[in-house]
Amino acid sequence: TRCCSSTNLIATPLQVSDHYLVSFSLSLSSNTSHTAPTRMVSCRPNLRSLSPATLSSSILSSLPSAQTFSNLSPDSASSTLLSSLSASFDSLCPLSSRPARSSPPAPWLDDSLRAHRTGLRAAERKWRKTRLPADLASFHSLLSTFSSSVSAAKATFYHSKFQASASNPRKLFGTFSSLLNPPPPPPPPPSLQMTSSTILKRRSTTSDPRLLSQTTPLVLLNSLPCALTSFSPLSPDEISRLVTAGRPTTCPLDPIPSSLLQTISGDLLPYLTSLINSSLTAGYVPPVFKRARVAPLLKKPTLDPSDVNNYRPVSLLSFLSKTLERAVLGQLYRYLSQNDLLDPNQSGFKTSHSTETALLCITEALRTAKANSLSSALILLDLSAAFDTVNHQILLSTLSELGISGAAHAWIASYLTGRSYQVAWRESVSSPRALTTGVPQGSVLGPLLFSLYTKSLGSVITSHGLSYHCYADDTQLIFSFPPSDDQVANRISACLADISSVDDGSPPQAEPQQD
């Protein structure tokens, strides 16, 4: 009777009872529009049974010889390899549709537990059909055994996770957090059109024509004796380490699951090496590696999920494109660190640095000022739409000032330009859009390039006598002064004005959060 209307409601007393006879008319309809449609998702049901050796053999049979492949251009090589990967995988493991799961499967559920669960359900169906005590006892016995097996599998799973992350505090904390603070239910999906329009508006707002016409960074760096003119080709062993060391995350742009690619990477190593080295040598990134799927993620669980401004656009990139970025990141970071070109006051995106480093530096500065009988002001800044506002021309000019030129500079320029993205929500995808500013959130190179882009802010801050420390796009300004100084407010205001009045093409605008 759900969603049915009633009319002619009549309560008639009965002579033979103290109850009333209630009669009414129901308006019944076969319309079931009130029922939410079942969301279907694409899946590959025989993925578990797919043999990596069979997949590898199919891919190799569709590829040209390694010698012929090494003579292809980066565009042709990437297209040939990705087409072979996709065609072989689709032929061996075709797509099908099934209803979406209400929750993801338990990670500790293995094949033996699945078989046990199947037997348990069969025993339950048999008992409900026969109602015999023997069948009930068999069902209870299987249920008890299954519960014990699940508890043991869960304990073994988390014990192995704790052991694996014992030397990684960040990973260990994340494991404990997932146990003690289970994730909230997924928010209701916003309109794809609204989400796409908001991201487009956000990106187009940061693409000020004045910003694009400016080609000089805020503070020019001095000429350097060192130089990085090209990225060196990598050996097959180095490529193998890059592929196997990466997290096997898979996005819709990947032709095959990343875990499978890692498994068969040994057979494909000559082709992967040729593809990556041809890109590094030519100073060119194939367009297929410059595409992104933007997934809107809610910034905090407590935010309103119906407001699309509360979502952070995270770029999902293909596994091979991130592997190519790692090949460049290692050489670029090595050059910058060996020549002391990284900002010493930046704790983000840097080896052996973390949020604890930033906290210790700030705390020590405040303690030192207090020991010297000085007062201190702490101003916390947050760069608005930081990664989205990176101007490519200014970033490339900054890289030139850092001694990066030739094929190395051309590769980064190719990496930044000609990018495109699509906003995706579940099974819906928007049309492709060009990306003219910013670096992708979720990329491998993006954080380092962003820290180089904002490096000139340090010179602006120190020119006003303030010290600072950064973690990613969060900047902390520290100003220590004698208690009798009556010009503190003016000096801080002048510093903030210089940082904020950079709408002519300098690094992104800073918003004071606290003071």
Short mmCIF file of C-alpha atoms in Angstrom, two decimals, residues 42-490:
data_model
loop_
_atom_site.label_atom_id
_atom_site.label_comp_id
_atom_site.label_asym_id
_atom_site.label_seq_id
_atom_site.Cartn_x
_atom_site.Cartn_y
_atom_site.Cartn_z
CA SER A 42 30.53 -2.14 -15.91
CA CYS A 43 32.61 -5.07 -14.75
CA ARG A 44 34.73 -7.92 -16.06
CA PRO A 45 33.37 -11.10 -14.44
CA ASN A 46 36.22 -13.37 -15.53
CA LEU A 47 39.01 -11.04 -14.38
CA ARG A 48 39.94 -13.35 -11.51
CA SER A 49 40.50 -16.27 -13.83
CA LEU A 50 42.53 -14.27 -16.36
CA SER A 51 46.05 -15.64 -16.61
CA PRO A 52 48.77 -12.94 -16.77
CA ALA A 53 50.80 -15.22 -19.04
CA THR A 54 47.90 -15.50 -21.49
CA LEU A 55 47.41 -11.73 -21.48
CA SER A 56 51.13 -11.09 -21.96
CA SER A 57 51.29 -13.54 -24.87
CA SER A 58 48.29 -11.90 -26.55
CA ILE A 59 49.79 -8.42 -26.18
CA LEU A 60 53.20 -9.42 -27.51
CA SER A 61 51.65 -11.13 -30.53
CA SER A 62 49.89 -7.88 -31.50
CA LEU A 63 52.96 -5.66 -31.08
CA PRO A 64 55.74 -5.17 -33.64
CA SER A 65 59.24 -6.32 -32.82
CA ALA A 66 61.08 -4.43 -30.10
CA GLN A 67 63.57 -3.12 -32.67
CA THR A 68 60.80 -1.75 -34.90
CA PHE A 69 59.00 -0.29 -31.90
CA SER A 70 62.12 1.58 -30.74
CA ASN A 71 62.19 3.49 -34.05
CA LEU A 72 58.64 4.84 -33.64
CA SER A 73 57.91 8.42 -32.59
CA PRO A 74 56.52 8.98 -29.06
CA ASP A 75 53.01 9.48 -30.49
CA SER A 76 53.11 6.31 -32.59
CA ALA A 77 54.74 4.27 -29.83
CA SER A 78 52.19 5.29 -27.20
CA SER A 79 49.26 4.73 -29.56
CA THR A 80 50.55 1.30 -30.63
CA LEU A 81 51.23 0.09 -27.09
CA LEU A 82 47.97 1.35 -25.59
CA SER A 83 45.92 -0.07 -28.47
CA SER A 84 47.52 -3.49 -28.06
CA LEU A 85 46.97 -3.46 -24.30
CA SER A 86 43.33 -2.46 -24.65
CA ALA A 87 42.48 -4.85 -27.51
CA SER A 88 44.08 -7.88 -25.86
CA PHE A 89 42.47 -7.19 -22.51
CA ASP A 90 39.02 -6.63 -24.01
CA SER A 91 39.20 -9.84 -26.03
CA LEU A 92 40.23 -11.97 -23.06
CA CYS A 93 38.13 -10.20 -20.45
CA PRO A 94 35.09 -8.53 -22.07
CA LEU A 95 32.95 -5.99 -20.27
CA SER A 96 29.51 -6.78 -18.85
CA SER A 97 27.03 -4.94 -16.64
CA ARG A 98 25.80 -5.75 -13.15
CA PRO A 99 23.99 -3.89 -10.37
CA ALA A 100 26.27 -1.68 -8.31
CA ARG A 101 27.24 -2.90 -4.87
CA SER A 102 25.82 -0.95 -1.95
CA SER A 103 29.20 -1.30 -0.25
CA PRO A 104 32.63 -2.46 -1.41
CA PRO A 105 33.55 -6.12 -0.79
CA ALA A 106 35.46 -6.95 2.37
CA PRO A 107 39.21 -6.95 1.64
CA TRP A 108 39.79 -10.07 3.75
CA LEU A 109 37.23 -12.14 1.84
CA ASP A 110 39.20 -14.75 -0.12
CA ASP A 111 38.14 -17.66 -2.34
CA SER A 112 37.92 -20.15 0.53
CA LEU A 113 35.58 -17.88 2.49
CA ARG A 114 33.46 -17.33 -0.60
CA ALA A 115 33.13 -21.09 -1.08
CA HIS A 116 32.27 -21.48 2.61
CA ARG A 117 29.63 -18.75 2.32
CA THR A 118 28.12 -20.46 -0.73
CA GLY A 119 27.79 -23.73 1.21
CA LEU A 120 26.26 -21.87 4.15
CA ARG A 121 23.59 -20.27 1.98
CA ALA A 122 22.82 -23.63 0.36
CA ALA A 123 22.37 -25.21 3.82
CA GLU A 124 20.05 -22.36 4.84
CA ARG A 125 17.91 -22.78 1.75
CA LYS A 126 17.71 -26.53 2.34
CA TRP A 127 16.58 -26.08 5.94
CA ARG A 128 13.95 -23.49 5.02
CA LYS A 129 12.61 -25.93 2.45
CA THR A 130 12.57 -29.11 4.58
CA ARG A 131 12.31 -27.71 8.14
CA LEU A 132 14.06 -30.84 9.40
CA PRO A 133 16.01 -30.62 12.70
CA ALA A 134 19.01 -32.30 11.09
CA ASP A 135 19.18 -29.64 8.38
CA LEU A 136 18.84 -26.91 11.01
CA ALA A 137 21.72 -28.38 13.00
CA SER A 138 23.85 -28.56 9.84
CA PHE A 139 23.06 -24.92 9.05
CA HIS A 140 23.97 -23.78 12.60
CA SER A 141 27.23 -25.74 12.46
CA LEU A 142 28.24 -24.14 9.15
CA LEU A 143 27.21 -20.69 10.43
CA SER A 144 29.40 -21.05 13.52
CA THR A 145 32.37 -22.26 11.47
CA PHE A 146 31.93 -19.43 8.94
CA SER A 147 31.78 -16.77 11.67
CA SER A 148 34.99 -18.10 13.21
CA SER A 149 36.70 -18.19 9.81
CA VAL A 150 35.69 -14.59 9.06
CA SER A 151 37.00 -13.38 12.43
CA ALA A 152 40.30 -15.19 11.88
CA ALA A 153 40.65 -13.86 8.31
CA LYS A 154 39.91 -10.30 9.46
CA ALA A 155 42.47 -10.54 12.27
CA THR A 156 45.10 -11.95 9.90
CA PHE A 157 44.40 -9.24 7.32
CA TYR A 158 44.84 -6.33 9.74
CA HIS A 159 47.81 -7.96 11.46
CA SER A 160 49.60 -8.17 8.11
CA LYS A 161 48.68 -4.53 7.35
CA PHE A 162 50.11 -3.41 10.70
CA GLN A 163 53.30 -5.39 10.10
CA ALA A 164 53.70 -3.99 6.57
CA SER A 165 53.30 -0.38 7.74
CA ALA A 166 55.35 -0.68 10.94
CA SER A 167 58.11 1.50 9.46
CA ASN A 168 55.70 3.95 7.81
CA PRO A 169 53.93 6.10 10.45
CA ARG A 170 51.67 7.76 7.90
CA LYS A 171 50.40 4.44 6.55
CA LEU A 172 50.08 3.01 10.06
CA PHE A 173 48.03 6.00 11.22
CA GLY A 174 45.77 5.64 8.19
CA THR A 175 45.14 1.98 9.01
CA PHE A 176 44.20 2.78 12.61
CA SER A 177 42.06 5.70 11.47
CA SER A 178 40.11 3.48 9.07
CA LEU A 179 39.37 1.10 11.95
CA LEU A 180 38.47 3.66 14.60
CA ASN A 181 36.74 6.14 12.28
CA PRO A 182 34.90 4.27 9.55
CA PRO A 183 34.14 6.42 6.52
CA PRO A 184 30.71 8.09 6.37
CA PRO A 185 28.19 6.94 3.79
CA PRO A 186 28.80 8.37 0.32
CA PRO A 187 27.14 11.76 -0.27
CA PRO A 188 24.26 12.09 -2.69
CA PRO A 189 25.65 12.66 -6.18
CA PRO A 190 25.60 16.26 -7.40
CA SER A 191 24.45 17.00 -10.89
CA LEU A 192 27.24 16.21 -13.36
CA GLN A 193 26.32 19.32 -15.34
CA MET A 194 26.51 21.50 -12.21
CA THR A 195 29.81 19.92 -11.12
CA SER A 196 31.36 20.31 -14.56
CA SER A 197 30.14 23.89 -14.87
CA THR A 198 31.50 24.80 -11.44
CA ILE A 199 34.94 23.36 -12.18
CA LEU A 200 34.99 25.08 -15.57
CA LYS A 201 34.01 28.38 -13.94
CA ARG A 202 36.65 27.93 -11.27
CA ARG A 203 39.37 27.25 -13.81
CA SER A 204 38.29 29.99 -16.20
CA THR A 205 38.18 32.51 -13.35
CA THR A 206 41.83 31.83 -12.64
CA SER A 207 42.74 32.23 -16.32
CA ASP A 208 42.88 36.01 -16.34
CA PRO A 209 44.11 37.36 -19.72
CA ARG A 210 46.44 39.70 -17.86
CA LEU A 211 47.91 36.69 -16.09
CA LEU A 212 48.51 34.88 -19.37
CA SER A 213 50.26 37.87 -20.91
CA GLN A 214 52.77 38.14 -18.08
CA THR A 215 55.96 36.15 -18.68
CA THR A 216 58.19 37.32 -15.85
CA PRO A 217 58.12 35.80 -12.37
CA LEU A 218 57.62 38.00 -9.36
CA VAL A 219 61.28 37.91 -8.37
CA LEU A 220 63.93 36.91 -10.90
CA LEU A 221 66.54 34.52 -9.64
CA ASN A 222 70.22 35.14 -10.24
CA SER A 223 71.98 33.40 -13.11
CA LEU A 224 73.19 29.96 -12.11
CA PRO A 225 76.38 28.15 -13.13
CA CYS A 226 74.55 24.80 -13.12
CA ALA A 227 72.21 23.65 -15.86
CA LEU A 228 69.87 20.81 -16.72
CA THR A 229 69.63 20.61 -20.49
CA SER A 230 68.13 17.15 -20.95
CA PHE A 231 66.74 14.17 -19.09
CA SER A 232 68.92 11.09 -19.34
CA PRO A 233 67.44 7.89 -20.83
CA LEU A 234 66.76 5.22 -18.23
CA SER A 235 67.95 1.64 -18.23
CA PRO A 236 65.47 -1.26 -18.34
CA ASP A 237 66.17 -2.00 -14.66
CA GLU A 238 65.33 1.60 -13.72
CA ILE A 239 62.11 1.46 -15.74
CA SER A 240 61.21 -1.83 -14.06
CA ARG A 241 61.68 -0.29 -10.62
CA LEU A 242 59.53 2.70 -11.56
CA VAL A 243 56.70 0.46 -12.78
CA THR A 244 56.72 -1.98 -9.87
CA ALA A 245 57.22 0.68 -7.18
CA GLY A 246 54.18 2.72 -8.19
CA ARG A 247 50.86 2.28 -6.44
CA PRO A 248 48.67 0.05 -8.65
CA THR A 249 45.79 2.51 -8.77
CA THR A 250 43.61 2.18 -11.86
CA CYS A 251 41.45 4.85 -13.49
CA PRO A 252 39.15 4.67 -16.54
CA LEU A 253 41.98 5.96 -18.74
CA ASP A 254 44.07 2.84 -18.14
CA PRO A 255 43.80 0.21 -20.89
CA ILE A 256 44.31 -2.61 -18.37
CA PRO A 257 44.36 -2.74 -14.54
CA SER A 258 47.61 -1.36 -13.17
CA SER A 259 48.21 -4.44 -11.02
CA LEU A 260 48.11 -6.61 -14.16
CA LEU A 261 50.48 -4.24 -15.95
CA GLN A 262 52.92 -4.51 -13.06
CA THR A 263 52.68 -8.30 -13.20
CA ILE A 264 53.47 -8.53 -16.92
CA SER A 265 55.85 -5.54 -17.00
CA GLY A 266 58.86 -7.86 -17.31
CA ASP A 267 57.61 -9.14 -20.67
CA LEU A 268 56.79 -5.61 -21.87
CA LEU A 269 59.95 -4.00 -20.49
CA PRO A 270 61.64 -3.38 -23.90
CA TYR A 271 58.53 -1.57 -25.13
CA LEU A 272 58.06 0.46 -21.93
CA THR A 273 61.73 1.45 -21.96
CA SER A 274 61.59 2.56 -25.60
CA LEU A 275 58.40 4.56 -25.03
CA ILE A 276 59.65 6.44 -21.96
CA ASN A 277 63.13 7.10 -23.32
CA SER A 278 61.79 8.35 -26.66
CA SER A 279 59.67 10.88 -24.76
CA LEU A 280 62.62 12.03 -22.63
CA THR A 281 64.98 12.30 -25.60
CA ALA A 282 62.52 14.17 -27.82
CA GLY A 283 61.42 16.53 -25.04
CA TYR A 284 57.82 15.69 -25.87
CA VAL A 285 54.85 14.20 -24.01
CA PRO A 286 52.28 12.33 -26.15
CA PRO A 287 48.77 13.85 -25.92
CA VAL A 288 47.34 10.52 -24.72
CA PHE A 289 49.34 11.00 -21.50
CA LYS A 290 47.94 14.52 -20.98
CA ARG A 291 44.32 13.51 -20.46
CA ALA A 292 42.69 13.45 -17.06
CA ARG A 293 39.41 12.41 -15.50
CA VAL A 294 38.47 14.88 -12.79
CA ALA A 295 36.70 13.23 -9.85
CA PRO A 296 34.98 15.67 -7.46
CA LEU A 297 35.79 14.58 -3.89
CA LEU A 298 34.12 16.11 -0.84
CA LYS A 299 36.78 18.11 1.03
CA LYS A 300 35.44 17.18 4.49
CA PRO A 301 32.72 14.72 5.56
CA THR A 302 30.98 17.51 7.50
CA LEU A 303 30.49 19.77 4.45
CA ASP A 304 27.23 20.04 2.57
CA PRO A 305 27.37 17.45 -0.23
CA SER A 306 24.76 19.33 -2.27
CA ASP A 307 27.10 22.34 -2.66
CA VAL A 308 29.47 21.62 -5.54
CA ASN A 309 31.91 24.25 -4.23
CA ASN A 310 32.68 21.87 -1.35
CA TYR A 311 34.25 19.36 -3.73
CA ARG A 312 37.94 19.20 -4.60
CA PRO A 313 38.64 18.37 -8.27
CA VAL A 314 41.20 15.57 -8.21
CA SER A 315 42.69 14.51 -11.54
CA LEU A 316 42.79 10.78 -12.23
CA LEU A 317 45.70 10.02 -14.55
CA SER A 318 46.69 6.83 -16.30
CA PHE A 319 49.31 4.61 -14.68
CA LEU A 320 51.71 4.88 -17.62
CA SER A 321 51.52 8.68 -17.64
CA LYS A 322 52.41 8.75 -13.94
CA THR A 323 55.27 6.33 -14.60
CA LEU A 324 56.61 8.74 -17.21
CA GLU A 325 56.30 11.58 -14.69
CA ARG A 326 58.27 9.56 -12.12
CA ALA A 327 61.06 9.12 -14.66
CA VAL A 328 61.33 12.91 -14.88
CA LEU A 329 60.68 13.62 -11.20
CA GLY A 330 63.73 11.67 -10.03
CA GLN A 331 66.13 13.54 -12.31
CA LEU A 332 64.53 16.95 -11.76
CA TYR A 333 64.48 16.59 -7.97
CA ARG A 334 68.09 15.36 -7.95
CA TYR A 335 69.22 18.39 -9.95
CA LEU A 336 67.35 20.84 -7.71
CA SER A 337 68.50 19.30 -4.43
CA GLN A 338 72.16 18.89 -5.45
CA ASN A 339 72.33 22.57 -6.46
CA ASP A 340 70.37 23.86 -3.43
CA LEU A 341 67.59 25.26 -5.61
CA LEU A 342 64.72 24.03 -3.45
CA ASP A 343 63.17 26.40 -0.93
CA PRO A 344 64.69 25.47 2.47
CA ASN A 345 61.52 26.74 4.16
CA GLN A 346 59.22 24.37 2.25
CA SER A 347 58.40 21.10 4.04
CA GLY A 348 55.95 19.80 1.46
CA PHE A 349 56.88 17.54 -1.46
CA LYS A 350 60.39 17.04 -0.08
CA THR A 351 62.25 13.94 1.05
CA SER A 352 62.71 13.62 4.85
CA HIS A 353 60.23 16.46 5.46
CA SER A 354 56.66 16.37 6.71
CA THR A 355 54.07 18.32 8.66
CA GLU A 356 56.12 17.57 11.79
CA THR A 357 59.07 19.42 10.22
CA ALA A 358 56.93 22.49 9.61
CA LEU A 359 55.47 22.35 13.12
CA LEU A 360 58.91 22.03 14.73
CA CYS A 361 60.33 24.96 12.73
CA ILE A 362 57.45 27.26 13.67
CA THR A 363 57.51 26.19 17.33
CA GLU A 364 61.27 26.71 17.56
CA ALA A 365 61.01 30.19 16.01
CA LEU A 366 58.33 31.21 18.51
CA ARG A 367 60.28 29.77 21.46
CA THR A 368 63.47 31.53 20.40
CA ALA A 369 61.64 34.85 20.12
CA LYS A 370 60.11 34.37 23.57
CA ALA A 371 63.53 33.54 25.06
CA ASN A 372 64.81 36.85 23.65
CA SER A 373 61.90 38.76 25.25
CA LEU A 374 60.27 39.39 21.88
CA SER A 375 56.61 39.23 21.01
CA SER A 376 55.53 37.26 17.95
CA ALA A 377 52.73 37.43 15.43
CA LEU A 378 51.78 34.31 13.48
CA ILE A 379 49.78 34.75 10.26
CA LEU A 380 48.49 31.65 8.50
CA LEU A 381 47.87 32.01 4.77
CA ASP A 382 46.05 29.71 2.41
CA LEU A 383 46.57 30.15 -1.33
CA SER A 384 43.19 30.23 -3.02
CA ALA A 385 42.72 27.57 -5.74
CA ALA A 386 46.46 27.07 -5.54
CA PHE A 387 47.09 24.29 -8.03
CA ASP A 388 44.49 25.66 -10.47
CA THR A 389 46.10 29.11 -10.69
CA VAL A 390 49.60 28.10 -11.80
CA ASN A 391 50.44 30.15 -14.89
CA HIS A 392 52.37 28.02 -17.36
CA GLN A 393 54.36 30.86 -18.89
CA ILE A 394 55.54 32.13 -15.52
CA LEU A 395 56.39 28.62 -14.35
CA LEU A 396 58.43 27.95 -17.50
CA SER A 397 60.22 31.28 -17.07
CA THR A 398 61.01 30.37 -13.46
CA LEU A 399 62.40 27.01 -14.58
CA SER A 400 64.66 28.80 -17.07
CA GLU A 401 65.98 30.97 -14.25
CA LEU A 402 66.74 27.76 -12.35
CA GLY A 403 69.00 26.58 -15.18
CA ILE A 404 66.57 24.19 -16.86
CA SER A 405 66.82 24.50 -20.63
CA GLY A 406 67.01 22.53 -23.86
CA ALA A 407 65.15 19.23 -24.13
CA ALA A 408 64.44 19.19 -20.38
CA HIS A 409 62.67 22.55 -20.58
CA ALA A 410 60.88 21.46 -23.76
CA TRP A 411 59.63 18.29 -22.05
CA ILE A 412 58.12 20.22 -19.13
CA ALA A 413 56.59 22.74 -21.55
CA SER A 414 55.05 19.86 -23.50
CA TYR A 415 53.83 18.32 -20.23
CA LEU A 416 52.05 21.54 -19.21
CA THR A 417 50.50 22.54 -22.54
CA GLY A 418 47.79 20.80 -24.51
CA ARG A 419 46.25 19.12 -21.49
CA SER A 420 42.56 18.23 -21.34
CA TYR A 421 40.19 16.86 -18.72
CA GLN A 422 36.71 15.43 -18.32
CA VAL A 423 34.58 15.62 -15.19
CA ALA A 424 33.31 12.17 -14.20
CA TRP A 425 30.71 11.16 -11.65
CA ARG A 426 30.02 7.45 -11.41
CA GLU A 427 29.05 6.34 -14.92
CA SER A 428 28.55 9.86 -16.34
CA VAL A 429 31.34 11.77 -18.08
CA SER A 430 31.35 15.34 -19.38
CA SER A 431 32.76 16.41 -22.72
CA PRO A 432 36.55 17.08 -22.87
CA ARG A 433 37.77 20.55 -21.91
CA ALA A 434 41.12 22.21 -22.50
CA LEU A 435 43.28 23.01 -19.48
CA THR A 436 45.21 26.25 -20.01
CA THR A 437 46.37 26.95 -16.44
CA GLY A 438 47.26 24.97 -13.36
CA VAL A 439 48.93 21.65 -12.68
CA PRO A 440 46.84 18.51 -12.15
CA GLN A 441 45.99 17.65 -8.57
CA GLY A 442 46.85 13.98 -8.28
CA SER A 443 49.80 14.13 -10.66
CA VAL A 444 53.35 13.13 -9.75
CA LEU A 445 55.15 16.24 -11.03
CA GLY A 446 52.48 18.77 -10.05
CA PRO A 447 53.48 19.27 -6.38
CA LEU A 448 57.15 19.89 -7.18
CA LEU A 449 56.32 22.28 -10.02
CA PHE A 450 53.93 24.15 -7.73
CA SER A 451 56.59 24.56 -5.03
CA LEU A 452 58.98 26.00 -7.65
CA TYR A 453 56.23 28.32 -8.88
CA THR A 454 55.66 29.77 -5.40
CA LYS A 455 59.35 29.92 -4.47
CA SER A 456 59.51 33.63 -5.24
CA LEU A 457 56.99 34.36 -2.48
CA GLY A 458 59.78 33.78 0.04
CA SER A 459 61.73 36.79 -1.26
CA VAL A 460 58.65 39.00 -0.91
CA ILE A 461 58.10 37.89 2.69
CA THR A 462 61.71 38.25 3.83
CA SER A 463 62.00 41.69 2.21
CA HIS A 464 59.60 42.94 4.91
CA GLY A 465 61.62 41.42 7.74
CA LEU A 466 59.27 38.48 8.30
CA SER A 467 60.25 34.83 8.39
CA TYR A 468 58.09 32.06 7.00
CA HIS A 469 57.61 28.34 6.59
CA CYS A 470 55.48 26.49 4.07
CA TYR A 471 53.85 23.14 3.75
CA ALA A 472 52.49 22.70 0.23
CA ASP A 473 50.16 25.66 -0.37
CA ASP A 474 49.86 26.60 3.33
CA THR A 475 52.18 29.44 4.33
CA GLN A 476 52.95 30.53 7.89
CA LEU A 477 54.35 34.05 8.42
CA ILE A 478 56.24 34.73 11.65
CA PHE A 479 57.12 38.24 12.79
CA SER A 480 59.02 38.72 16.05
CA PHE A 481 59.32 42.26 17.43
CA PRO A 482 59.99 44.21 20.63
CA PRO A 483 56.81 44.84 22.63
CA SER A 484 57.36 48.59 22.26
CA ASP A 485 57.33 48.49 18.44
CA ASP A 486 54.29 50.45 17.23
CA GLN A 487 54.83 49.76 13.51
CA VAL A 488 54.03 46.05 13.66
CA ALA A 489 50.58 46.32 12.11
CA ASN A 490 51.85 48.52 9.29
#
